[in-house]
Amino acid sequence: MAYTTPRTWTAGETVTAAIMNTHVRDNLAAIVAAYPLVLPAARVTHDANQSIPNSSATAIAFNTETLDTDTMHDNSTNNTRLTCKTAGIYSIFAQARFASNATGDRILAIVLNGTTTLVNQRVPAVNGNVTSLNVYTEYSLAVNDYVEATAFQNSGGAL
């Protein structure tokens, strides 16, 4: 649909369906078509266990995308990263589960550009149960900033 320059209304004018359709409905449809509201979003997962070495923060690799509206993730190149393509404030979530082990701590973090920890959660190991961690933050990202989820454990061996 083409956009029509809105008309000037006069007092006492009878508004018809045709006028409303042309100057309101059709113009709104033209604006939405020209500027669709698709917010940048991605949801990535790893479909298998990833070994996390002892005492070494390790970026989690993501090999499955269930959503990526702004080409923020690539399953083969830098698959640990979500790279900002549209500047803005983002809600960033991460979740990880560690195998049962009674020794040490578990840490899950969201890291900006490989250096700055935006948020982390540290919990003691849970013996007899999986240790689950969840982190969340909101952060203003610039174009080409990237975030990674990193996992750390110090059980004495890889988990």
mmCIF file of N, CA, C and O in Angstrom, residues 3-15 19-20 22-24 27:
data_model
loop_
_atom_site.group_PDB
_atom_site.id
_atom_site.type_symbol
_atom_site.label_atom_id
_atom_site.label_comp_id
_atom_site.label_asym_id
_atom_site.label_seq_id
_atom_site.Cartn_x
_atom_site.Cartn_y
_atom_site.Cartn_z
ATOM 1 N N TYR A 3 1.506 5.273 0.811
ATOM 2 C CA TYR A 3 1.163 6.261 1.815
ATOM 3 C C TYR A 3 0.510 7.449 1.115
ATOM 4 O O TYR A 3 0.978 7.922 0.088
ATOM 5 N N THR A 4 -0.590 7.927 1.692
ATOM 6 C CA THR A 4 -1.300 9.090 1.166
ATOM 7 C C THR A 4 -1.109 10.256 2.122
ATOM 8 O O THR A 4 -1.280 10.097 3.328
ATOM 9 N N THR A 5 -0.768 11.426 1.592
ATOM 10 C CA THR A 5 -0.614 12.586 2.455
ATOM 11 C C THR A 5 -1.938 12.834 3.179
ATOM 12 O O THR A 5 -2.993 12.918 2.546
ATOM 13 N N PRO A 6 -1.902 12.920 4.501
ATOM 14 C CA PRO A 6 -3.151 13.112 5.250
ATOM 15 C C PRO A 6 -3.855 14.403 4.838
ATOM 16 O O PRO A 6 -3.219 15.415 4.545
ATOM 17 N N ARG A 7 -5.129 14.332 4.813
ATOM 18 C CA ARG A 7 -5.942 15.480 4.421
ATOM 19 C C ARG A 7 -6.125 16.438 5.595
ATOM 20 O O ARG A 7 -5.879 16.087 6.737
ATOM 21 N N THR A 8 -6.558 17.626 5.295
ATOM 22 C CA THR A 8 -6.909 18.604 6.312
ATOM 23 C C THR A 8 -8.399 18.472 6.562
ATOM 24 O O THR A 8 -9.209 18.540 5.637
ATOM 25 N N TRP A 9 -8.752 18.256 7.797
ATOM 26 C CA TRP A 9 -10.150 18.064 8.162
ATOM 27 C C TRP A 9 -10.789 19.425 8.431
ATOM 28 O O TRP A 9 -10.135 20.358 8.894
ATOM 29 N N THR A 10 -12.065 19.548 8.144
ATOM 30 C CA THR A 10 -12.792 20.790 8.410
ATOM 31 C C THR A 10 -13.892 20.530 9.421
ATOM 32 O O THR A 10 -14.425 19.427 9.510
ATOM 33 N N ALA A 11 -14.222 21.570 10.195
ATOM 34 C CA ALA A 11 -15.266 21.443 11.214
ATOM 35 C C ALA A 11 -16.590 21.067 10.564
ATOM 36 O O ALA A 11 -16.958 21.600 9.517
ATOM 37 N N GLY A 12 -17.283 20.108 11.157
ATOM 38 C CA GLY A 12 -18.586 19.704 10.682
ATOM 39 C C GLY A 12 -18.552 18.727 9.517
ATOM 40 O O GLY A 12 -19.605 18.328 9.016
ATOM 41 N N GLU A 13 -17.378 18.344 9.059
ATOM 42 C CA GLU A 13 -17.251 17.429 7.927
ATOM 43 C C GLU A 13 -17.747 16.034 8.309
ATOM 44 O O GLU A 13 -17.503 15.549 9.408
ATOM 45 N N THR A 14 -18.431 15.386 7.416
ATOM 46 C CA THR A 14 -18.872 14.016 7.629
ATOM 47 C C THR A 14 -17.717 13.088 7.269
ATOM 48 O O THR A 14 -17.176 13.137 6.170
ATOM 49 N N VAL A 15 -17.351 12.259 8.252
ATOM 50 C CA VAL A 15 -16.263 11.326 8.042
ATOM 51 C C VAL A 15 -16.862 10.015 7.534
ATOM 52 O O VAL A 15 -17.717 9.419 8.169
ATOM 53 N N ILE A 19 -12.940 7.652 3.626
ATOM 54 C CA ILE A 19 -11.950 8.621 4.090
ATOM 55 C C ILE A 19 -11.086 8.013 5.191
ATOM 56 O O ILE A 19 -9.853 8.120 5.172
ATOM 57 N N MET A 20 -11.713 7.353 6.151
ATOM 58 C CA MET A 20 -10.971 6.731 7.246
ATOM 59 C C MET A 20 -10.040 5.639 6.709
ATOM 60 O O MET A 20 -8.892 5.527 7.148
ATOM 61 N N THR A 22 -8.664 5.354 3.727
ATOM 62 C CA THR A 22 -7.561 5.923 2.956
ATOM 63 C C THR A 22 -6.549 6.632 3.847
ATOM 64 O O THR A 22 -5.341 6.440 3.716
ATOM 65 N N HIS A 23 -7.038 7.469 4.762
ATOM 66 C CA HIS A 23 -6.148 8.351 5.513
ATOM 67 C C HIS A 23 -5.719 7.822 6.878
ATOM 68 O O HIS A 23 -4.769 8.362 7.460
ATOM 69 N N VAL A 24 -6.363 6.794 7.367
ATOM 70 C CA VAL A 24 -5.962 6.229 8.648
ATOM 71 C C VAL A 24 -5.492 4.779 8.464
ATOM 72 O O VAL A 24 -4.316 4.474 8.624
ATOM 73 N N ASN A 27 -2.753 4.336 5.655
ATOM 74 C CA ASN A 27 -1.497 4.995 6.025
ATOM 75 C C ASN A 27 -0.792 4.253 7.165
ATOM 76 O O ASN A 27 0.432 4.118 7.144
#
